[in-house]
Amino acid sequence: MAITPIHTQNKTDLLALTLPQLQQWLVESGEAGFRAKQIYNWLYQQLTPDFSLMTNLPQVLRTQLAAEASIGPMIVRSEMHSKDDRTRKILLELADGKLIESVLMLYPPLGENSARATVCVSTQAGCAFGCTFCATGQMGFDRHLSAGEIVAQVLYFARELRATPWTATGLPGSTPIDHITNIVLMGMGEPLHNYANVMQTLRILNSPEGFNLGARHMTVSTVGLVPAIRKLSQEPLQVNLAISLHAPTDELRGQTMPVNRKYPLRELLAACQEYIATTRRQVTFEYVLLAGVNDTPGYAHLLGELLAPLAQYAHVNCIPVNATSADYHTPGPEAIRTFRDILFEHGVSNSVRAERGDDIAAACGQLRTRFEKRNASKQ
Ligand code: SAH
Ligand code: SF4
């Protein structure tokens, strides 16, 4: 499908273009196509934010680019670092004034594994799916983000790490990390609702001539849009898939996730099975633990029974809820332990996501909500 680049003040956002599209755009503007590779190198390998610094381009071209093109225009309205500096969050203002959030999560090297720097990006301003525990879901839907607006979030943190590599405190011998190793589409919005722009983003970031991030280092998280999951399984670019499950029965899931009324569990699980059969890849099932709601031993058994047929192809990520309203509470360590042990009894592999960034409102949508409330109270 052809992707129309977004034009801000009549400028073409180059971050929305794949390399062949950039080439085509240059040729249509009367320029030599080979400049595209040079520009791609400046954008994604040198991480240059400004055309005037692209010194191997002729001066006339640099001036023309500055007049006709842009590099992900957006304003950083606030940047917060957690006390341990392992979580950083930015609030970005898009060209039309919409606000979105992106998060950088830094992980020190563990055992054999090297350090990781993961960017969690937004794919929409707001979200149309209204999950009851999610701050973004409570805002409603504003609009889809363009591929350029998603790519720009990654480049922001890539530049920050390039300028100041991060070393885990207390691990003086570890190599500083100066580049992004992973991206997760787990910020504001539903990635598969913005399918074309999301796939375009992944292709751009995957390009060996550009950012060169492997598909295995990208994760798409979905609320469970069945037709889009099927489509994703047919894509040549095989990224990781995470399904926001959060309940093992239609009754409970329908209460917290309205989407379940459209795509009930039976259909969702059938699509996952198809995805696994086609790709032979493991699927992660995210399970936000809501104390007293979905974290009881009874629900753990039901979840185990639901996923046991997928055997080693299912992994559950237990996520203690980041409470965004008075309605939900984070379970204590014992409830989490019991829940996980029951899953193990059913042979379902699982892990628990370490809470992070509490002091900077790290759950998706929380920072924007807080920012808007503060501004409203000032008026
Ligand atoms: N819309 C997509 C991706 C964005 S949300 C999806 O729903 O999968 C990314 C993950 O954060 C989802 O698993 C979502 O359920 C979870 N999430 C939302 N609100 C949360 C909260 N308050 N605490 C913990 N996780 C939350
Ligand atoms: Fe949207 Fe995902 Fe939040 Fe649900 S959890 S409201 S799908 S962003």
Short mmCIF file of C-alpha atoms and ligand atoms in Angstrom, two decimals:
data_model
loop_
_atom_site.label_atom_id
_atom_site.label_comp_id
_atom_site.label_asym_id
_atom_site.label_seq_id
_atom_site.Cartn_x
_atom_site.Cartn_y
_atom_site.Cartn_z
CA MET A 1 0.00 0.00 0.00
CA ALA A 2 1.33 3.46 -0.86
CA ILE A 3 2.04 5.61 2.17
CA THR A 4 1.48 9.31 1.91
CA PRO A 5 4.15 11.23 3.80
CA ILE A 6 2.76 13.84 6.18
CA HIS A 7 3.34 17.44 5.27
CA THR A 8 3.84 19.93 8.04
CA GLN A 9 3.79 23.53 6.86
CA ASN A 10 4.01 22.00 3.40
CA LYS A 11 7.23 20.23 4.26
CA THR A 12 7.81 16.53 3.71
CA ASP A 13 8.85 14.68 6.84
CA LEU A 14 11.79 12.56 5.70
CA LEU A 15 11.47 10.28 8.74
CA ALA A 16 8.24 8.91 7.26
CA LEU A 17 10.00 7.57 4.15
CA THR A 18 11.70 4.27 3.39
CA LEU A 19 14.95 4.51 1.44
CA PRO A 20 13.29 3.80 -1.96
CA GLN A 21 10.60 6.38 -1.18
CA LEU A 22 13.24 8.98 -0.29
CA GLN A 23 15.02 8.19 -3.52
CA GLN A 24 11.80 8.67 -5.46
CA TRP A 25 11.05 11.93 -3.67
CA LEU A 26 14.51 13.28 -4.54
CA VAL A 27 14.21 12.26 -8.18
CA GLU A 28 10.79 13.89 -8.41
CA SER A 29 12.32 17.06 -6.97
CA GLY A 30 14.98 17.00 -9.71
CA GLU A 31 17.80 15.65 -7.51
CA ALA A 32 20.12 12.70 -8.01
CA GLY A 33 18.69 9.51 -6.48
CA PHE A 34 22.04 8.45 -5.00
CA ARG A 35 21.75 11.28 -2.49
CA ALA A 36 19.09 9.24 -0.72
CA LYS A 37 21.65 6.83 0.76
CA GLN A 38 23.79 9.72 1.94
CA ILE A 39 20.80 11.38 3.58
CA TYR A 40 19.69 8.10 5.15
CA ASN A 41 23.16 7.71 6.59
CA TRP A 42 23.01 11.20 8.10
CA LEU A 43 19.55 10.63 9.53
CA TYR A 44 19.94 7.14 11.00
CA GLN A 45 23.65 6.46 11.47
CA GLN A 46 25.01 9.92 12.24
CA LEU A 47 21.65 10.80 13.89
CA THR A 48 21.87 14.32 12.49
CA PRO A 49 18.91 16.52 13.37
CA ASP A 50 19.74 19.32 10.92
CA PHE A 51 20.24 19.51 7.14
CA SER A 52 22.94 22.17 7.44
CA LEU A 53 25.22 19.55 9.08
CA MET A 54 25.00 17.13 6.14
CA THR A 55 28.36 18.21 4.81
CA ASN A 56 28.73 15.81 1.88
CA LEU A 57 25.58 17.23 0.25
CA PRO A 58 25.95 20.25 -2.05
CA GLN A 59 25.04 23.52 -0.34
CA VAL A 60 22.13 24.10 -2.75
CA LEU A 61 20.63 20.74 -1.83
CA ARG A 62 20.99 21.44 1.89
CA THR A 63 19.21 24.75 1.45
CA GLN A 64 16.50 23.12 -0.65
CA LEU A 65 16.00 20.37 1.92
CA ALA A 66 15.72 22.92 4.71
CA ALA A 67 12.99 24.69 2.71
CA GLU A 68 11.04 21.63 1.60
CA ALA A 69 11.67 18.87 4.12
CA SER A 70 11.75 18.31 7.85
CA ILE A 71 13.25 15.76 10.26
CA GLY A 72 10.47 14.72 12.60
CA PRO A 73 9.22 18.09 13.77
CA MET A 74 8.08 17.91 17.39
CA ILE A 75 8.73 19.75 20.62
CA VAL A 76 9.84 18.11 23.86
CA ARG A 77 7.55 19.60 26.50
CA SER A 78 9.10 17.78 29.42
CA GLU A 79 11.71 15.16 30.14
CA MET A 80 11.86 13.27 33.40
CA HIS A 81 14.44 10.83 34.69
CA SER A 82 13.69 8.36 37.46
CA LYS A 83 15.86 8.63 40.56
CA ASP A 84 18.00 5.69 39.45
CA ASP A 85 18.14 7.14 35.89
CA ARG A 86 17.08 3.82 34.41
CA THR A 87 13.76 5.16 33.18
CA ARG A 88 13.40 8.37 31.21
CA LYS A 89 10.17 9.72 29.94
CA ILE A 90 9.40 12.50 27.50
CA LEU A 91 6.20 14.33 26.70
CA LEU A 92 6.22 15.41 23.05
CA GLU A 93 4.06 17.99 21.35
CA LEU A 94 3.28 17.15 17.73
CA ALA A 95 2.92 19.72 14.96
CA ASP A 96 -0.84 19.99 15.58
CA GLY A 97 -0.44 20.40 19.33
CA LYS A 98 -1.33 16.81 20.30
CA LEU A 99 0.67 15.37 23.17
CA ILE A 100 2.26 11.91 23.26
CA GLU A 101 4.67 10.09 25.56
CA SER A 102 7.76 7.97 24.98
CA VAL A 103 9.90 6.13 27.49
CA LEU A 104 13.49 4.91 27.49
CA MET A 105 14.26 1.95 29.74
CA LEU A 106 17.85 1.05 30.51
CA TYR A 107 18.83 -2.42 31.70
CA PRO A 108 22.24 -3.23 33.11
CA PRO A 109 24.03 -6.32 31.78
CA LEU A 110 22.71 -9.50 33.40
CA GLY A 111 24.83 -12.65 33.41
CA GLU A 112 25.82 -13.38 29.82
CA ASN A 113 23.45 -10.80 28.41
CA SER A 114 24.67 -7.37 27.49
CA ALA A 115 23.01 -4.12 28.55
CA ARG A 116 19.80 -3.09 26.83
CA ALA A 117 18.29 0.25 25.97
CA THR A 118 14.63 -0.13 25.04
CA VAL A 119 12.43 2.67 23.72
CA CYS A 120 8.71 2.37 24.33
CA VAL A 121 6.95 4.40 21.64
CA SER A 122 3.43 5.71 21.15
CA THR A 123 1.64 4.84 17.93
CA GLN A 124 -1.46 7.02 18.36
CA ALA A 125 -2.45 10.17 20.23
CA GLY A 126 -4.96 8.69 22.65
CA CYS A 127 -6.57 5.30 22.09
CA ALA A 128 -9.97 4.13 20.91
CA PHE A 129 -10.15 0.93 22.98
CA GLY A 130 -10.92 2.22 26.46
CA CYS A 131 -9.36 -0.46 28.69
CA THR A 132 -10.48 0.48 32.19
CA PHE A 133 -7.06 0.25 33.89
CA CYS A 134 -5.23 2.31 31.25
CA ALA A 135 -4.70 6.07 31.49
CA THR A 136 -4.51 6.41 27.69
CA GLY A 137 -7.72 4.42 27.28
CA GLN A 138 -9.52 6.94 29.47
CA MET A 139 -8.55 9.84 27.16
CA GLY A 140 -10.31 8.61 24.05
CA PHE A 141 -8.86 8.66 20.55
CA ASP A 142 -7.31 11.73 18.91
CA ARG A 143 -5.56 10.41 15.81
CA HIS A 144 -3.06 7.97 14.33
CA LEU A 145 0.61 8.94 14.35
CA SER A 146 2.50 9.04 11.05
CA ALA A 147 5.49 6.74 10.61
CA GLY A 148 7.72 9.83 10.92
CA GLU A 149 6.19 10.70 14.27
CA ILE A 150 6.87 7.20 15.57
CA VAL A 151 10.41 7.04 14.17
CA ALA A 152 11.21 10.46 15.68
CA GLN A 153 10.53 9.15 19.19
CA VAL A 154 13.20 6.47 18.72
CA LEU A 155 15.69 8.92 17.23
CA TYR A 156 15.25 11.33 20.15
CA PHE A 157 16.54 8.76 22.64
CA ALA A 158 19.12 7.41 20.18
CA ARG A 159 20.64 10.90 19.99
CA GLU A 160 20.52 11.31 23.75
CA LEU A 161 22.41 8.03 24.32
CA ARG A 162 24.89 8.80 21.57
CA ALA A 163 25.68 12.16 23.20
CA THR A 164 25.87 10.69 26.73
CA PRO A 165 26.32 6.92 26.92
CA TRP A 166 24.80 5.30 30.01
CA THR A 167 26.67 3.20 32.54
CA ALA A 168 24.80 1.26 35.19
CA THR A 169 25.71 2.64 38.59
CA GLY A 170 27.41 0.08 40.79
CA LEU A 171 28.77 -1.76 37.73
CA PRO A 172 31.90 0.25 36.97
CA GLY A 173 33.37 -2.45 34.70
CA SER A 174 30.36 -2.61 32.38
CA THR A 175 30.58 -1.10 28.92
CA PRO A 176 28.59 2.12 28.57
CA ILE A 177 25.60 1.74 26.30
CA ASP A 178 25.39 4.31 23.51
CA HIS A 179 22.65 3.02 21.22
CA ILE A 180 19.08 1.72 21.20
CA THR A 181 18.95 -2.08 21.30
CA ASN A 182 15.17 -2.67 21.32
CA ILE A 183 11.90 -0.96 20.61
CA VAL A 184 8.50 -1.88 22.00
CA LEU A 185 5.24 -0.48 20.66
CA MET A 186 3.72 -0.22 24.11
CA GLY A 187 3.25 3.50 24.58
CA MET A 188 0.01 5.35 23.91
CA GLY A 189 -2.33 3.85 21.35
CA GLU A 190 -3.07 0.54 19.66
CA PRO A 191 -0.37 -0.27 17.07
CA LEU A 192 -2.48 -2.65 14.98
CA HIS A 193 -5.25 -0.03 14.69
CA ASN A 194 -2.62 2.10 12.87
CA TYR A 195 -1.38 -0.87 10.86
CA ALA A 196 0.06 0.72 7.70
CA ASN A 197 2.02 3.44 9.51
CA VAL A 198 3.30 0.96 12.10
CA MET A 199 4.58 -1.46 9.45
CA GLN A 200 6.14 1.46 7.61
CA THR A 201 7.91 2.48 10.85
CA LEU A 202 9.24 -1.02 11.42
CA ARG A 203 10.56 -1.22 7.85
CA ILE A 204 12.27 2.17 8.18
CA LEU A 205 13.95 1.24 11.48
CA ASN A 206 14.94 -2.18 10.11
CA SER A 207 16.67 -0.77 7.00
CA PRO A 208 20.33 -1.91 6.93
CA GLU A 209 21.30 1.39 5.26
CA GLY A 210 19.64 3.29 8.09
CA PHE A 211 18.91 2.51 11.73
CA ASN A 212 19.50 -1.19 11.13
CA LEU A 213 17.50 -2.58 14.07
CA GLY A 214 16.77 -6.30 13.72
CA ALA A 215 13.16 -7.46 13.61
CA ARG A 216 13.83 -9.65 16.67
CA HIS A 217 14.50 -6.47 18.60
CA MET A 218 11.08 -5.01 17.88
CA THR A 219 7.88 -5.91 19.73
CA VAL A 220 4.34 -5.05 18.76
CA SER A 221 1.81 -5.18 21.58
CA THR A 222 -1.87 -5.45 20.73
CA VAL A 223 -5.16 -5.35 22.56
CA GLY A 224 -6.15 -8.30 20.36
CA LEU A 225 -7.34 -7.14 16.92
CA VAL A 226 -7.90 -10.52 15.32
CA PRO A 227 -7.82 -9.66 11.58
CA ALA A 228 -4.67 -7.56 12.06
CA ILE A 229 -2.92 -10.38 13.97
CA ARG A 230 -3.63 -12.66 11.00
CA LYS A 231 -2.22 -10.05 8.62
CA LEU A 232 0.87 -9.61 10.78
CA SER A 233 1.62 -13.32 10.61
CA GLN A 234 1.95 -12.99 6.81
CA GLU A 235 4.42 -10.07 6.89
CA PRO A 236 7.94 -10.67 5.60
CA LEU A 237 9.26 -8.68 8.58
CA GLN A 238 8.79 -10.97 11.59
CA VAL A 239 8.74 -8.91 14.76
CA ASN A 240 7.82 -10.14 18.25
CA LEU A 241 4.16 -10.22 19.13
CA ALA A 242 2.69 -9.47 22.55
CA ILE A 243 -1.01 -9.92 23.26
CA SER A 244 -2.66 -7.94 26.05
CA LEU A 245 -4.75 -10.71 27.56
CA HIS A 246 -5.37 -9.56 31.14
CA ALA A 247 -8.21 -12.04 31.83
CA PRO A 248 -8.87 -15.73 31.10
CA THR A 249 -12.68 -15.56 30.70
CA ASP A 250 -14.84 -13.55 28.32
CA GLU A 251 -16.91 -12.33 31.21
CA LEU A 252 -14.01 -10.76 33.08
CA ARG A 253 -12.16 -9.59 29.97
CA GLY A 254 -15.29 -7.91 28.70
CA GLN A 255 -15.49 -5.90 31.92
CA THR A 256 -11.98 -4.44 31.72
CA MET A 257 -11.39 -4.56 27.94
CA PRO A 258 -14.39 -3.55 25.81
CA VAL A 259 -12.63 -4.94 22.70
CA ASN A 260 -13.41 -8.44 23.99
CA ARG A 261 -17.02 -8.00 22.94
CA LYS A 262 -15.86 -7.70 19.35
CA TYR A 263 -13.08 -10.29 19.45
CA PRO A 264 -13.80 -12.81 22.21
CA LEU A 265 -11.14 -15.11 23.65
CA ARG A 266 -11.92 -18.08 21.43
CA GLU A 267 -11.29 -16.03 18.28
CA LEU A 268 -8.25 -14.32 19.77
CA LEU A 269 -6.65 -17.61 20.78
CA ALA A 270 -7.42 -19.11 17.36
CA ALA A 271 -5.62 -16.18 15.70
CA CYS A 272 -2.64 -16.68 18.04
CA GLN A 273 -2.54 -20.36 17.17
CA GLU A 274 -2.54 -19.48 13.50
CA TYR A 275 0.22 -16.94 14.09
CA ILE A 276 2.31 -19.59 15.85
CA ALA A 277 1.66 -22.19 13.14
CA THR A 278 2.75 -19.75 10.42
CA THR A 279 5.73 -18.13 12.13
CA ARG A 280 6.87 -20.82 14.61
CA ARG A 281 7.45 -17.96 17.02
CA GLN A 282 6.59 -17.60 20.68
CA VAL A 283 3.82 -15.19 21.66
CA THR A 284 3.99 -13.18 24.87
CA PHE A 285 0.73 -12.78 26.76
CA GLU A 286 0.66 -9.70 28.91
CA TYR A 287 -1.35 -10.01 32.07
CA VAL A 288 -1.79 -6.85 34.15
CA LEU A 289 -2.39 -8.03 37.72
CA LEU A 290 -5.30 -6.15 39.28
CA ALA A 291 -5.55 -7.02 42.98
CA GLY A 292 -8.77 -8.87 43.80
CA VAL A 293 -9.99 -8.58 40.20
CA ASN A 294 -8.01 -10.97 37.97
CA ASP A 295 -5.19 -12.19 40.22
CA THR A 296 -6.97 -14.87 42.28
CA PRO A 297 -5.84 -18.53 42.28
CA GLY A 298 -9.04 -19.41 40.43
CA TYR A 299 -8.17 -17.10 37.55
CA ALA A 300 -4.57 -18.34 37.56
CA HIS A 301 -5.88 -21.91 36.98
CA LEU A 302 -8.18 -20.73 34.19
CA LEU A 303 -5.31 -18.86 32.54
CA GLY A 304 -3.10 -21.93 32.83
CA GLU A 305 -5.78 -24.09 31.22
CA LEU A 306 -6.31 -21.56 28.44
CA LEU A 307 -2.64 -21.32 27.47
CA ALA A 308 -1.35 -24.83 28.23
CA PRO A 309 -2.31 -26.05 24.71
CA LEU A 310 0.13 -23.53 23.23
CA ALA A 311 2.94 -25.24 25.18
CA GLN A 312 6.36 -23.60 24.74
CA TYR A 313 4.90 -21.07 22.29
CA ALA A 314 3.19 -19.11 25.07
CA HIS A 315 4.90 -16.97 27.66
CA VAL A 316 3.01 -14.93 30.25
CA ASN A 317 4.38 -11.60 31.37
CA CYS A 318 2.77 -10.73 34.71
CA ILE A 319 2.62 -6.97 35.14
CA PRO A 320 1.61 -5.62 38.56
CA VAL A 321 -0.73 -2.77 37.63
CA ASN A 322 0.59 0.74 37.75
CA ALA A 323 -2.48 2.14 39.51
CA THR A 324 -3.90 5.02 37.47
CA SER A 325 -7.20 5.31 39.30
CA ALA A 326 -8.61 4.50 42.71
CA ASP A 327 -10.38 1.47 41.23
CA TYR A 328 -7.28 -0.72 40.93
CA HIS A 329 -4.53 -1.81 43.28
CA THR A 330 -1.23 -3.59 42.82
CA PRO A 331 -1.21 -7.07 44.37
CA GLY A 332 1.35 -7.89 47.06
CA PRO A 333 4.36 -10.15 46.41
CA GLU A 334 2.63 -13.23 47.86
CA ALA A 335 -0.37 -13.00 45.55
CA ILE A 336 1.98 -12.58 42.60
CA ARG A 337 4.07 -15.58 43.68
CA THR A 338 0.98 -17.80 44.07
CA PHE A 339 -0.38 -16.69 40.70
CA ARG A 340 2.90 -17.50 38.96
CA ASP A 341 3.32 -20.86 40.70
CA ILE A 342 -0.11 -21.95 39.51
CA LEU A 343 0.85 -21.05 35.93
CA PHE A 344 4.02 -23.13 36.32
CA GLU A 345 1.87 -26.05 37.56
CA HIS A 346 0.08 -25.88 34.22
CA GLY A 347 3.42 -25.86 32.41
CA VAL A 348 3.03 -22.23 31.31
CA SER A 349 6.28 -20.28 31.32
CA ASN A 350 6.02 -16.86 32.90
CA SER A 351 7.94 -13.94 34.33
CA VAL A 352 7.09 -10.81 36.25
CA ARG A 353 7.87 -7.38 34.96
CA ALA A 354 9.89 -5.38 37.43
CA GLU A 355 8.12 -2.17 38.31
CA ARG A 356 10.01 0.85 37.20
CA GLY A 357 9.71 4.55 36.89
CA ASP A 358 6.97 4.90 39.49
CA ASP A 359 8.35 8.27 40.49
CA ILE A 360 7.91 9.61 36.95
CA ALA A 361 4.43 8.28 36.12
CA ALA A 362 5.76 5.68 33.72
CA ALA A 363 2.57 3.82 32.78
CA CYS A 364 1.39 4.87 29.37
CA GLY A 365 -0.74 7.98 29.36
CA GLN A 366 -0.05 8.90 32.96
CA LEU A 367 2.35 11.74 32.27
CA ARG A 368 0.09 13.38 29.72
CA THR A 369 -2.89 13.03 32.07
CA ARG A 370 -0.93 14.64 34.88
CA PHE A 371 0.38 17.40 32.61
CA GLU A 372 -3.10 18.23 31.28
CA LYS A 373 -4.63 18.27 34.77
CA ARG A 374 -1.90 20.62 35.97
CA ASN A 375 -2.43 22.95 33.01
CA ALA A 376 -6.20 22.85 33.47
CA SER A 377 -5.85 23.82 37.12
CA LYS A 378 -3.72 26.81 36.10
CA GLN A 379 -6.43 28.20 33.82
N1 SAH B 1 -2.55 -0.84 22.94
C1 SAH B 1 -1.56 -1.83 23.04
C2 SAH B 1 -0.18 -1.29 23.34
C3 SAH B 1 -0.09 -0.16 24.33
S1 SAH B 1 -0.43 -0.56 26.00
C4 SAH B 1 -1.97 -2.88 24.04
O1 SAH B 1 -2.93 -2.65 24.76
O2 SAH B 1 -1.34 -3.92 24.07
C5 SAH B 1 0.99 -1.53 26.46
C6 SAH B 1 0.76 -2.46 27.63
O3 SAH B 1 0.59 -1.71 28.84
C7 SAH B 1 -0.51 -3.29 27.47
O4 SAH B 1 -0.29 -4.64 27.81
C8 SAH B 1 -1.43 -2.63 28.43
O5 SAH B 1 -2.48 -3.46 28.81
C9 SAH B 1 -0.50 -2.24 29.55
N2 SAH B 1 -1.05 -1.27 30.50
C10 SAH B 1 -2.00 -0.33 30.29
N3 SAH B 1 -2.27 0.35 31.42
C11 SAH B 1 -1.47 -0.17 32.37
C12 SAH B 1 -1.29 0.11 33.76
N4 SAH B 1 -1.98 1.05 34.37
N5 SAH B 1 -0.40 -0.64 34.45
C13 SAH B 1 0.32 -1.61 33.83
N6 SAH B 1 0.22 -1.90 32.52
C14 SAH B 1 -0.68 -1.20 31.80
FE1 SF4 B 2 -5.50 1.34 24.29
FE2 SF4 B 2 -3.66 -0.50 24.95
FE3 SF4 B 2 -4.50 1.32 26.74
FE4 SF4 B 2 -6.15 -0.62 25.98
S1 SF4 B 2 -4.20 -0.86 27.10
S2 SF4 B 2 -6.70 1.54 26.16
S3 SF4 B 2 -5.60 -0.81 23.83
S4 SF4 B 2 -3.37 1.73 24.89
#
